GROMACS .gro file of C-alpha atoms in nm:
model
  280
    1MET     CA    1   0.778   0.311  -2.251
    2ALA     CA    2   0.468   0.509  -2.160
    3LEU     CA    3   0.143   0.332  -2.087
    4ALA     CA    4  -0.096   0.315  -2.380
    5GLN     CA    5  -0.355   0.591  -2.401
    6ASP     CA    6  -0.628   0.333  -2.343
    7ALA     CA    7  -0.451   0.160  -2.050
    8VAL     CA    8  -0.674   0.021  -1.777
    9TRP     CA    9  -0.611   0.088  -1.409
   10PHE     CA   10  -0.782  -0.112  -1.132
   11ILE     CA   11  -0.764   0.092  -0.811
   12THR     CA   12  -0.899  -0.009  -0.470
   13GLY     CA   13  -1.007   0.224  -0.191
   14CYS     CA   14  -1.114   0.514  -0.414
   15SER     CA   15  -1.368   0.681  -0.187
   16THR     CA   16  -1.108   0.920  -0.039
   17GLY     CA   17  -0.735   0.989  -0.013
   18PHE     CA   18  -0.473   0.836  -0.240
   19GLY     CA   19  -0.719   0.615  -0.424
   20ARG     CA   20  -0.955   0.895  -0.517
   21SER     CA   21  -0.677   1.136  -0.615
   22LEU     CA   22  -0.512   0.869  -0.827
   23ALA     CA   23  -0.835   0.769  -1.003
   24GLN     CA   24  -0.902   1.133  -1.090
   25ALA     CA   25  -0.546   1.182  -1.217
   26VAL     CA   26  -0.568   0.875  -1.441
   27LEU     CA   27  -0.907   0.976  -1.582
   28ALA     CA   28  -0.777   1.328  -1.646
   29ARG     CA   29  -0.503   1.187  -1.871
   30GLY     CA   30  -0.763   0.997  -2.076
   31GLN     CA   31  -0.702   0.644  -1.952
   32ARG     CA   32  -0.956   0.399  -1.815
   33VAL     CA   33  -1.022   0.324  -1.450
   34VAL     CA   34  -1.193   0.055  -1.250
   35ALA     CA   35  -1.255   0.250  -0.929
   36THR     CA   36  -1.363   0.048  -0.628
   37ALA     CA   37  -1.488   0.127  -0.281
   38LYS     CA   38  -1.702  -0.045  -0.019
   39ASP     CA   39  -1.977   0.205  -0.100
   40VAL     CA   40  -1.998   0.231  -0.478
   41ALA     CA   41  -2.191   0.557  -0.450
   42ARG     CA   42  -1.869   0.723  -0.329
   43VAL     CA   43  -1.698   0.656  -0.665
   44ALA     CA   44  -1.985   0.665  -0.913
   45ASN     CA   45  -1.937   1.035  -0.995
   46LEU     CA   46  -1.558   1.048  -1.022
   47ASP     CA   47  -1.564   1.153  -1.385
   48GLY     CA   48  -1.923   1.243  -1.453
   49ALA     CA   49  -2.019   0.883  -1.538
   50SER     CA   50  -1.757   0.873  -1.814
   51ASP     CA   51  -1.743   0.565  -2.036
   52ARG     CA   52  -1.381   0.533  -1.923
   53LEU     CA   53  -1.488   0.478  -1.562
   54LEU     CA   54  -1.620   0.155  -1.413
   55PRO     CA   55  -1.726   0.213  -1.050
   56LEU     CA   56  -1.759  -0.107  -0.848
   57ALA     CA   57  -1.844  -0.204  -0.491
   58LEU     CA   58  -1.554  -0.396  -0.341
   59ASP     CA   59  -1.465  -0.502   0.009
   60VAL     CA   60  -1.122  -0.661  -0.037
   61THR     CA   61  -1.191  -0.899   0.253
   62ASP     CA   62  -1.481  -1.054   0.057
   63LEU     CA   63  -1.353  -1.317  -0.187
   64ALA     CA   64  -1.682  -1.332  -0.378
   65GLN     CA   65  -1.671  -0.956  -0.436
   66ILE     CA   66  -1.310  -0.980  -0.552
   67THR     CA   67  -1.400  -1.243  -0.812
   68ALA     CA   68  -1.701  -1.044  -0.931
   69ALA     CA   69  -1.506  -0.717  -0.956
   70VAL     CA   70  -1.221  -0.866  -1.159
   71GLU     CA   71  -1.468  -1.038  -1.391
   72ALA     CA   72  -1.661  -0.711  -1.436
   73ALA     CA   73  -1.336  -0.535  -1.528
   74ARG     CA   74  -1.257  -0.809  -1.780
   75GLU     CA   75  -1.603  -0.788  -1.937
   76ARG     CA   76  -1.596  -0.407  -1.963
   77PHE     CA   77  -1.237  -0.337  -2.064
   78GLY     CA   78  -1.081  -0.675  -2.153
   79ARG     CA   79  -0.760  -0.617  -1.959
   80ILE     CA   80  -0.595  -0.467  -1.651
   81ASP     CA   81  -0.264  -0.291  -1.707
   82VAL     CA   82  -0.206  -0.143  -1.361
   83LEU     CA   83  -0.341  -0.286  -1.037
   84VAL     CA   84  -0.317  -0.041  -0.747
   85ASN     CA   85  -0.370  -0.209  -0.409
   86ASN     CA   86  -0.459   0.097  -0.205
   87ALA     CA   87  -0.744  -0.021   0.021
   88GLY     CA   88  -0.650  -0.055   0.386
   89TYR     CA   89  -0.633   0.138   0.710
   90GLY     CA   90  -0.426   0.200   1.022
   91TYR     CA   91  -0.456   0.042   1.363
   92GLN     CA   92  -0.254   0.168   1.659
   93ALA     CA   93  -0.196   0.019   2.004
   94SER     CA   94   0.093  -0.083   2.222
   95ILE     CA   95   0.206  -0.433   2.136
   96GLU     CA   96   0.097  -0.567   2.474
   97GLU     CA   97  -0.247  -0.411   2.452
   98GLY     CA   98  -0.325  -0.503   2.093
   99GLU     CA   99  -0.672  -0.653   2.058
  100GLU     CA  100  -0.699  -0.987   1.879
  101ALA     CA  101  -1.006  -0.893   1.677
  102GLU     CA  102  -0.851  -0.563   1.567
  103ILE     CA  103  -0.522  -0.727   1.472
  104ARG     CA  104  -0.693  -0.992   1.260
  105ALA     CA  105  -0.920  -0.735   1.093
  106GLN     CA  106  -0.610  -0.527   1.012
  107PHE     CA  107  -0.441  -0.821   0.841
  108ASP     CA  108  -0.759  -0.924   0.659
  109ALA     CA  109  -0.779  -0.580   0.494
  110ASN     CA  110  -0.414  -0.481   0.455
  111VAL     CA  111  -0.262  -0.819   0.378
  112PHE     CA  112  -0.492  -1.109   0.295
  113GLY     CA  113  -0.733  -0.898   0.089
  114LEU     CA  114  -0.443  -0.753  -0.110
  115PHE     CA  115  -0.302  -1.102  -0.166
  116ALA     CA  116  -0.638  -1.237  -0.284
  117LEU     CA  117  -0.710  -0.953  -0.525
  118THR     CA  118  -0.364  -0.973  -0.678
  119ARG     CA  119  -0.398  -1.349  -0.725
  120SER     CA  120  -0.724  -1.285  -0.910
  121VAL     CA  121  -0.566  -1.029  -1.144
  122LEU     CA  122  -0.239  -1.211  -1.217
  123PRO     CA  123  -0.387  -1.463  -1.465
  124MET     CA  124  -0.508  -1.172  -1.680
  125MET     CA  125  -0.171  -0.998  -1.667
  126ARG     CA  126   0.010  -1.322  -1.743
  127ALA     CA  127  -0.214  -1.389  -2.043
  128GLN     CA  128  -0.176  -1.038  -2.183
  129GLY     CA  129   0.203  -1.053  -2.145
  130GLY     CA  130   0.258  -0.798  -1.872
  131GLY     CA  131   0.126  -0.550  -1.621
  132HIS     CA  132   0.222  -0.346  -1.318
  133VAL     CA  133   0.123  -0.418  -0.958
  134VAL     CA  134   0.147  -0.109  -0.738
  135ASN     CA  135   0.109  -0.170  -0.365
  136ILE     CA  136   0.048   0.128  -0.138
  137THR     CA  137   0.235   0.027   0.175
  138SER     CA  138   0.388   0.287   0.410
  139VAL     CA  139   0.709   0.414   0.560
  140ALA     CA  140   0.592   0.179   0.837
  141GLY     CA  141   0.654  -0.106   0.592
  142LEU     CA  142   1.024  -0.029   0.622
  143VAL     CA  143   1.046   0.126   0.970
  144GLY     CA  144   0.858   0.015   1.282
  145PHE     CA  145   0.738   0.291   1.514
  146PRO     CA  146   0.604   0.265   1.871
  147GLY     CA  147   0.228   0.230   1.878
  148SER     CA  148   0.213   0.103   1.519
  149GLY     CA  149   0.350  -0.248   1.557
  150TYR     CA  150   0.056  -0.433   1.406
  151TYR     CA  151   0.010  -0.183   1.125
  152ALA     CA  152   0.385  -0.201   1.053
  153ALA     CA  153   0.368  -0.581   1.056
  154SER     CA  154   0.092  -0.575   0.795
  155LYS     CA  155   0.294  -0.345   0.569
  156HIS     CA  156   0.620  -0.537   0.624
  157ALA     CA  157   0.431  -0.848   0.513
  158VAL     CA  158   0.330  -0.681   0.188
  159GLU     CA  159   0.685  -0.559   0.128
  160GLY     CA  160   0.834  -0.908   0.164
  161TRP     CA  161   0.560  -1.063  -0.047
  162SER     CA  162   0.619  -0.797  -0.314
  163ASP     CA  163   0.987  -0.898  -0.338
  164SER     CA  164   0.880  -1.251  -0.426
  165LEU     CA  165   0.610  -1.135  -0.666
  166ALA     CA  166   0.863  -0.913  -0.843
  167ALA     CA  167   1.102  -1.207  -0.887
  168GLU     CA  168   0.828  -1.434  -1.022
  169GLY     CA  169   0.665  -1.169  -1.238
  170ALA     CA  170   0.972  -1.018  -1.404
  171PRO     CA  171   1.014  -1.293  -1.668
  172LEU     CA  172   0.643  -1.249  -1.753
  173GLY     CA  173   0.662  -0.874  -1.798
  174ILE     CA  174   0.486  -0.808  -1.466
  175ARG     CA  175   0.649  -0.534  -1.262
  176VAL     CA  176   0.596  -0.456  -0.894
  177THR     CA  177   0.634  -0.129  -0.707
  178CYS     CA  178   0.567  -0.049  -0.343
  179ILE     CA  179   0.475   0.312  -0.269
  180GLU     CA  180   0.579   0.403   0.086
  181PRO     CA  181   0.413   0.728   0.194
  182GLY     CA  182   0.495   0.917   0.509
  183PRO     CA  183   0.227   1.143   0.661
  184PHE     CA  184  -0.017   1.267   0.394
  185ARG     CA  185  -0.329   1.476   0.426
  186THR     CA  186  -0.578   1.190   0.390
  187ASP     CA  187  -0.828   1.028   0.627
  188TRP     CA  188  -0.565   0.777   0.746
  189ALA     CA  189  -0.504   0.958   1.076
  190GLY     CA  190  -0.864   1.071   1.110
  191ARG     CA  191  -1.184   0.890   1.017
  192SER     CA  192  -1.013   0.570   0.904
  193LEU     CA  193  -0.776   0.523   1.197
  194ARG     CA  194  -0.852   0.268   1.469
  195GLN     CA  195  -0.680   0.291   1.805
  196THR     CA  196  -0.675   0.091   2.127
  197PRO     CA  197  -0.599   0.349   2.399
  198VAL     CA  198  -0.276   0.295   2.587
  199GLY     CA  199  -0.373   0.212   2.945
  200ILE     CA  200  -0.044   0.080   3.080
  201GLU     CA  201   0.162   0.364   3.223
  202ALA     CA  202   0.491   0.204   3.119
  203TYR     CA  203   0.401   0.259   2.752
  204GLN     CA  204   0.275   0.617   2.777
  205ALA     CA  205   0.607   0.771   2.674
  206THR     CA  206   0.636   0.550   2.365
  207ALA     CA  207   0.313   0.407   2.221
  208GLY     CA  208   0.091   0.651   2.410
  209GLN     CA  209   0.275   0.955   2.277
  210ARG     CA  210   0.265   0.813   1.925
  211LEU     CA  211  -0.111   0.762   1.933
  212GLU     CA  212  -0.165   1.115   2.058
  213SER     CA  213   0.067   1.276   1.803
  214THR     CA  214  -0.090   1.082   1.514
  215ARG     CA  215  -0.436   1.214   1.595
  216SER     CA  216  -0.311   1.567   1.657
  217VAL     CA  217  -0.157   1.608   1.310
  218SER     CA  218  -0.463   1.483   1.120
  219GLY     CA  219  -0.547   1.735   0.851
  220ARG     CA  220  -0.213   1.914   0.886
  221GLN     CA  221   0.025   1.658   0.735
  222ALA     CA  222   0.284   1.785   0.487
  223GLY     CA  223   0.203   1.532   0.214
  224ASP     CA  224  -0.032   1.629  -0.071
  225PRO     CA  225  -0.235   1.333  -0.212
  226GLU     CA  226  -0.271   1.501  -0.553
  227ARG     CA  227   0.105   1.542  -0.590
  228ALA     CA  228   0.146   1.182  -0.478
  229ALA     CA  229  -0.100   1.071  -0.745
  230ALA     CA  230   0.096   1.260  -1.010
  231ALA     CA  231   0.416   1.088  -0.897
  232ILE     CA  232   0.254   0.744  -0.918
  233VAL     CA  233   0.115   0.813  -1.265
  234ALA     CA  234   0.459   0.926  -1.382
  235LEU     CA  235   0.621   0.616  -1.232
  236ALA     CA  236   0.377   0.387  -1.414
  237ASP     CA  237   0.492   0.537  -1.743
  238GLU     CA  238   0.852   0.429  -1.684
  239ALA     CA  239   0.990   0.138  -1.884
  240ASP     CA  240   1.168   0.005  -1.576
  241PRO     CA  241   0.976   0.130  -1.271
  242PRO     CA  242   1.147   0.104  -0.932
  243ARG     CA  243   1.070  -0.161  -0.673
  244HIS     CA  244   1.032   0.111  -0.405
  245MET     CA  245   0.922   0.473  -0.400
  246VAL     CA  246   0.912   0.654  -0.066
  247LEU     CA  247   0.691   0.965  -0.066
  248GLY     CA  248   0.748   1.281   0.135
  249ALA     CA  249   1.056   1.443   0.290
  250TRP     CA  250   0.986   1.302   0.637
  251GLY     CA  251   0.954   0.952   0.494
  252ILE     CA  252   1.276   0.980   0.297
  253ASP     CA  253   1.464   1.091   0.608
  254GLN     CA  254   1.321   0.813   0.825
  255VAL     CA  255   1.385   0.535   0.574
  256THR     CA  256   1.736   0.637   0.468
  257ASP     CA  257   1.844   0.681   0.829
  258ARG     CA  258   1.708   0.340   0.927
  259LEU     CA  259   1.866   0.163   0.630
  260ARG     CA  260   2.206   0.321   0.690
  261ARG     CA  261   2.199   0.216   1.055
  262ARG     CA  262   2.083  -0.134   0.965
  263LEU     CA  263   2.358  -0.180   0.706
  264HIS     CA  264   2.618  -0.056   0.953
  265GLU     CA  265   2.491  -0.298   1.217
  266ILE     CA  266   2.503  -0.595   0.978
  267GLU     CA  267   2.848  -0.514   0.841
  268ALA     CA  268   2.989  -0.460   1.190
  269ARG     CA  269   2.919  -0.828   1.263
  270ARG     CA  270   3.027  -0.969   0.929
  271GLU     CA  271   3.312  -1.177   1.074
  272ALA     CA  272   3.092  -1.338   1.340
  273ALA     CA  273   2.817  -1.401   1.084
  274VAL     CA  274   3.046  -1.566   0.828
  275ALA     CA  275   3.199  -1.783   1.103
  276THR     CA  276   2.868  -1.964   1.148
  277ASP     CA  277   2.909  -2.145   0.812
  278PHE     CA  278   3.067  -2.490   0.796
  279PRO     CA  279   3.445  -2.463   0.732
  280ASP     CA  280   3.550  -2.516   0.369
   0.00000   0.00000   0.00000
């Protein structure tokens, strides 16, 4: 069943990229949007100060701001039908050279902030009898690449957590979807990306090459954020939305290849695996 015409979307990270494109797409179809960004000025003019837009300052690592933003959404619109956890960024380094402060900051934004915001919204969805949590993860949430170990770990964490949330939320009418984009023409590989240069020669051919190639394709990626936004809006209208949606041809190829190889590897050792159980 399609979302109601007056449905309310709460979208994080709307200053650029997926978040901004999605907020504009939702407003264009006449629905209501709580659009958040660290700098509220970046989202204040999304729809010409429409009465269907509530722009809010939100750093998802700030628990006080999370509480205030969810309460402001409740006061203005009375409900949240779709929560889109989009805020986050990439960090690249070899595993050995990963910096503690960068790793923790990555998890604060990509994982713990997402967890905290969702926990704040769930009571509203539970009380209203349903809702849809959409988590923007990544192909890296399903496939680990050299140079992206800590970013991949943050997205894998959200994927596993989303499985549990889906199981707990289903009886309450709360659905969960992870969107797993491949390379898209956003600021992810440009302004937003953090990197620790690879200094150890042994990792130059793996992590080092990955860091260089990521920067070099910035602004030339195949993925179109506006088409991605349209796909997400269409998905939210489905009566039974999928648990996963990979975006982009490159992402589809990477994920399906990895899953086929993983399934083959597991099945090839079925006999040895089953033999570890106590005998009947």
